[in-house]
Short mmCIF file of C-alpha atoms in Angstrom, two decimals:
data_model
loop_
_atom_site.label_atom_id
_atom_site.label_comp_id
_atom_site.label_asym_id
_atom_site.label_seq_id
_atom_site.Cartn_x
_atom_site.Cartn_y
_atom_site.Cartn_z
CA UNK A 314 83.97 -17.55 21.22
CA UNK A 315 84.70 -13.69 19.67
CA UNK A 316 85.21 -15.13 15.99
CA UNK A 317 82.08 -17.10 15.56
CA UNK A 318 81.06 -15.74 11.73
CA UNK A 319 78.45 -18.39 10.75
CA UNK A 320 76.06 -20.45 13.31
CA UNK A 321 75.02 -23.75 11.72
CA UNK A 322 72.34 -25.62 13.50
CA UNK A 323 71.49 -29.30 13.37
CA UNK A 324 67.81 -30.02 12.84
CA UNK A 325 66.19 -32.97 14.67
CA UNK A 326 66.68 -32.15 18.50
CA UNK A 327 68.21 -28.79 17.93
CA UNK A 328 65.42 -27.28 15.78
CA UNK A 329 62.77 -29.47 16.41
CA UNK A 330 61.59 -31.60 19.29
CA UNK A 331 61.32 -34.55 16.56
CA UNK A 332 63.67 -37.23 17.88
CA UNK A 333 61.03 -38.83 20.34
CA UNK A 334 58.42 -38.81 17.91
CA UNK A 335 61.06 -40.12 15.07
CA UNK A 336 62.37 -43.16 17.57
CA UNK A 337 58.65 -44.30 18.44
CA UNK A 338 57.48 -44.51 15.01
CA UNK A 339 60.70 -46.47 14.11
CA UNK A 340 60.35 -48.73 17.03
CA UNK A 341 56.90 -49.58 16.44
CA UNK A 342 57.14 -50.31 12.74
CA UNK A 343 60.30 -52.56 12.82
CA UNK A 344 58.47 -54.64 15.74
CA UNK A 345 55.46 -54.78 13.86
CA UNK A 346 57.66 -55.72 10.81
CA UNK A 347 59.28 -58.58 12.51
CA UNK A 348 62.39 -56.88 13.73
CA UNK A 349 61.49 -56.34 17.35
CA UNK A 350 63.45 -53.48 19.21
CA UNK A 351 62.46 -51.06 21.88
CA UNK A 352 62.12 -47.69 22.03
CA UNK A 353 65.04 -47.16 24.15
CA UNK A 354 67.53 -49.08 21.79
CA UNK A 355 66.34 -47.23 18.78
CA UNK A 356 67.12 -44.00 20.66
CA UNK A 357 70.90 -45.62 21.62
CA UNK A 358 71.06 -46.81 18.38
CA UNK A 359 70.39 -44.46 15.82
CA UNK A 360 69.84 -40.90 17.12
CA UNK A 361 71.74 -38.59 14.72
CA UNK A 362 72.62 -41.28 12.15
CA UNK A 363 71.28 -41.23 8.52
CA UNK A 364 68.46 -43.75 7.41
CA UNK A 365 71.38 -45.59 5.58
CA UNK A 366 73.59 -45.95 8.38
CA UNK A 367 70.42 -46.94 10.60
CA UNK A 368 69.43 -49.36 7.63
CA UNK A 369 73.21 -51.27 7.77
CA UNK A 370 73.09 -51.41 11.29
CA UNK A 371 69.84 -52.91 11.69
CA UNK A 372 71.08 -55.78 9.08
CA UNK A 373 73.91 -56.37 10.80
CA UNK A 374 71.90 -56.96 14.32
CA UNK A 375 69.08 -58.94 12.71
CA UNK A 376 71.42 -60.60 9.59
CA UNK A 377 68.51 -59.94 6.97
CA UNK A 378 67.83 -57.10 4.80
CA UNK A 379 65.20 -54.56 6.15
CA UNK A 380 62.34 -54.41 3.48
CA UNK A 381 61.63 -51.04 1.22
CA UNK A 382 58.32 -51.23 2.00
CA UNK A 383 59.37 -50.98 5.99
CA UNK A 384 60.80 -47.66 5.13
CA UNK A 385 57.83 -46.23 3.22
CA UNK A 386 55.34 -47.32 5.81
CA UNK A 387 57.96 -45.78 8.37
CA UNK A 388 57.73 -42.56 6.62
CA UNK A 389 53.89 -42.62 6.14
CA UNK A 390 53.47 -42.86 9.88
CA UNK A 391 56.08 -40.20 10.94
CA UNK A 392 54.66 -37.95 8.56
CA UNK A 393 50.98 -38.38 10.13
CA UNK A 394 52.68 -38.14 13.77
CA UNK A 395 54.78 -35.10 13.27
CA UNK A 396 51.66 -33.52 11.55
CA UNK A 397 49.80 -34.43 14.94
CA UNK A 398 52.66 -33.81 17.39
CA UNK A 399 55.82 -31.83 16.26
CA UNK A 400 56.51 -28.50 18.21
CA UNK A 401 60.27 -26.40 17.96
CA UNK A 402 62.24 -26.92 20.68
CA UNK A 403 61.65 -24.58 23.20
CA UNK A 404 63.34 -21.08 23.15
CA UNK A 405 64.58 -21.95 19.48
CA UNK A 406 62.27 -19.06 17.83
CA UNK A 407 63.28 -16.32 20.08
CA UNK A 408 66.93 -17.19 19.33
CA UNK A 409 66.53 -17.37 15.31
CA UNK A 410 64.54 -14.01 15.57
CA UNK A 411 67.35 -12.41 17.80
CA UNK A 412 70.32 -13.84 15.49
CA UNK A 413 71.83 -11.25 13.41
CA UNK A 414 75.18 -13.41 12.33
CA UNK A 415 74.44 -15.38 9.13
CA UNK A 416 72.93 -19.20 10.07
CA UNK A 417 72.16 -22.22 8.12
CA UNK A 418 71.06 -26.06 8.95
CA UNK A 419 73.02 -28.97 8.25
CA UNK A 420 71.75 -32.34 9.18
CA UNK A 421 71.90 -36.31 8.25
CA UNK A 422 68.33 -36.07 7.43
CA UNK A 423 66.78 -35.48 3.90
CA UNK A 424 66.19 -32.08 2.28
CA UNK A 425 62.31 -33.18 2.00
CA UNK A 426 62.45 -34.08 6.10
CA UNK A 427 64.55 -30.91 6.68
CA UNK A 428 61.81 -28.55 4.74
CA UNK A 429 58.69 -30.65 6.39
CA UNK A 430 59.82 -30.13 9.78
CA UNK A 431 60.53 -26.55 9.59
CA UNK A 432 57.63 -25.60 7.66
CA UNK A 433 55.49 -27.61 10.25
CA UNK A 434 56.93 -25.41 13.36
CA UNK A 435 57.33 -22.22 11.43
CA UNK A 436 61.02 -21.96 11.53
CA UNK A 437 61.63 -22.49 7.79
CA UNK A 438 61.34 -18.95 6.95
CA UNK A 439 64.50 -18.25 9.48
CA UNK A 440 67.07 -19.79 6.93
CA UNK A 441 66.04 -18.84 3.53
CA UNK A 442 66.84 -21.70 1.79
CA UNK A 443 70.24 -22.10 3.52
CA UNK A 444 69.56 -26.28 4.05
CA UNK A 445 71.96 -28.72 3.66
CA UNK A 446 71.74 -32.36 4.02
CA UNK A 447 73.83 -35.51 3.97
CA UNK A 448 72.34 -36.22 0.97
CA UNK A 449 74.32 -33.18 -0.98
CA UNK A 450 77.62 -35.55 0.09
CA UNK A 451 79.10 -38.54 0.10
CA UNK A 452 79.35 -39.46 3.61
CA UNK A 453 76.54 -38.71 6.38
CA UNK A 454 77.87 -37.47 9.92
CA UNK A 455 80.01 -38.23 12.01
CA UNK A 456 81.89 -37.37 8.82
CA UNK A 457 82.55 -34.11 8.65
CA UNK A 458 81.17 -33.82 4.96
CA UNK A 459 77.39 -32.29 5.54
CA UNK A 460 79.33 -29.30 7.85
CA UNK A 461 82.31 -28.73 5.42
CA UNK A 462 79.76 -28.21 2.52
CA UNK A 463 77.19 -26.19 4.31
CA UNK A 464 80.31 -23.75 5.52
CA UNK A 465 81.26 -23.73 1.88
CA UNK A 466 78.08 -23.11 0.65
CA UNK A 467 77.90 -19.90 3.11
CA UNK A 468 81.16 -18.68 2.18
CA UNK A 469 82.86 -19.15 5.89
CA UNK A 470 86.26 -20.67 6.82
CA UNK A 471 85.47 -23.95 9.36
CA UNK A 472 87.39 -22.46 11.80
CA UNK A 473 84.78 -19.51 12.35
CA UNK A 474 81.76 -21.69 12.31
CA UNK A 475 79.96 -22.28 15.69
CA UNK A 476 77.73 -25.87 15.13
CA UNK A 477 74.62 -26.72 17.91
CA UNK A 478 74.38 -30.60 18.02
CA UNK A 479 72.29 -32.63 20.38
CA UNK A 480 73.90 -36.28 19.43
CA UNK A 481 77.32 -37.55 19.52
CA UNK A 482 77.26 -38.37 16.14
CA UNK A 483 76.67 -34.81 14.93
CA UNK A 484 79.40 -33.41 17.60
CA UNK A 485 82.10 -35.84 15.78
CA UNK A 486 81.40 -34.63 12.71
CA UNK A 487 81.35 -30.49 13.59
CA UNK A 488 84.52 -31.35 15.53
CA UNK A 489 85.80 -33.21 12.82
CA UNK A 490 85.43 -30.63 10.43
CA UNK A 491 87.50 -28.05 12.64
CA UNK A 492 84.52 -26.15 14.16
CA UNK A 493 83.48 -24.96 17.75
CA UNK A 494 80.71 -27.45 18.53
CA UNK A 495 78.30 -26.64 21.55
CA UNK A 496 76.42 -29.79 22.54
CA UNK A 497 72.37 -29.32 23.39
CA UNK A 498 70.92 -31.79 26.37
CA UNK A 499 67.85 -30.25 27.83
CA UNK A 500 67.18 -30.75 31.47
CA UNK A 501 65.59 -34.33 31.19
CA UNK A 502 68.78 -35.66 29.52
CA UNK A 503 71.19 -37.83 31.61
CA UNK A 504 74.18 -37.09 32.71
CA UNK A 505 75.84 -39.94 30.63
CA UNK A 506 74.51 -38.24 27.23
CA UNK A 507 76.35 -34.69 28.45
CA UNK A 508 79.76 -36.70 29.55
CA UNK A 509 79.11 -38.55 25.51
CA UNK A 510 78.67 -35.40 24.07
CA UNK A 511 81.76 -33.53 25.53
CA UNK A 512 84.04 -36.65 25.06
CA UNK A 513 82.97 -36.38 21.10
CA UNK A 514 84.27 -33.05 21.31
CA UNK A 515 81.75 -30.47 22.45
CA UNK A 516 83.09 -27.60 23.61
CA UNK A 517 80.52 -27.41 26.36
CA UNK A 518 76.75 -28.50 27.09
CA UNK A 519 74.06 -26.19 27.75
CA UNK A 520 70.42 -27.32 28.20
CA UNK A 521 68.23 -24.23 27.46
CA UNK A 522 68.48 -22.58 24.36
CA UNK A 523 68.04 -18.86 25.24
CA UNK A 524 71.57 -19.60 26.79
CA UNK A 525 73.44 -19.34 22.89
CA UNK A 526 73.00 -15.58 22.82
CA UNK A 527 75.71 -15.59 25.86
CA UNK A 528 78.23 -17.97 24.09
CA UNK A 529 78.46 -16.26 20.87
CA UNK A 530 78.88 -12.81 22.74
CA UNK A 531 75.72 -11.42 20.55
#
């Protein structure tokens, strides 16, 4: 991967270890509000997807609209839980400190969530305001829009960009953008998830952030 000029990181599950927190809170809130669902089902259905896409899926499953106050309640609970529990992904701080290539974030989360999560974990300053959200484009991942937007804003051609993703949805987006995508699946991930990342377009799957420099030749 000697032609890499820009590294684009997803946020949740790649920079910050937030997926389990977000999924647990969402499952609990939905269940309490009359939309029974398990943590495992939330993980399977919604990881990597935008809030708008998740709501569409829920409405199809239950055949009724999701009340807006449910989202507000879920957001409030999520903020409390993240303040208490959120940590940076193991090894990512060292990687960001050492990385000399230009870098940015491209996520399906809201700009407010991205900034909040990175600030909580001490990672915000590494990106110098270069945070891009699906809220900035017409379509969320798995469409390539946010990745193409990030590359354009940073001034790089898609073929020179390396994407770091942990979800099938995100890998599909990076691949559709014409970028090289690496799938991150920590050691506790099941083998089927790794296979799904490859099937979605990941060039390879790795399990430790400290492996990253060997892939971009740094």
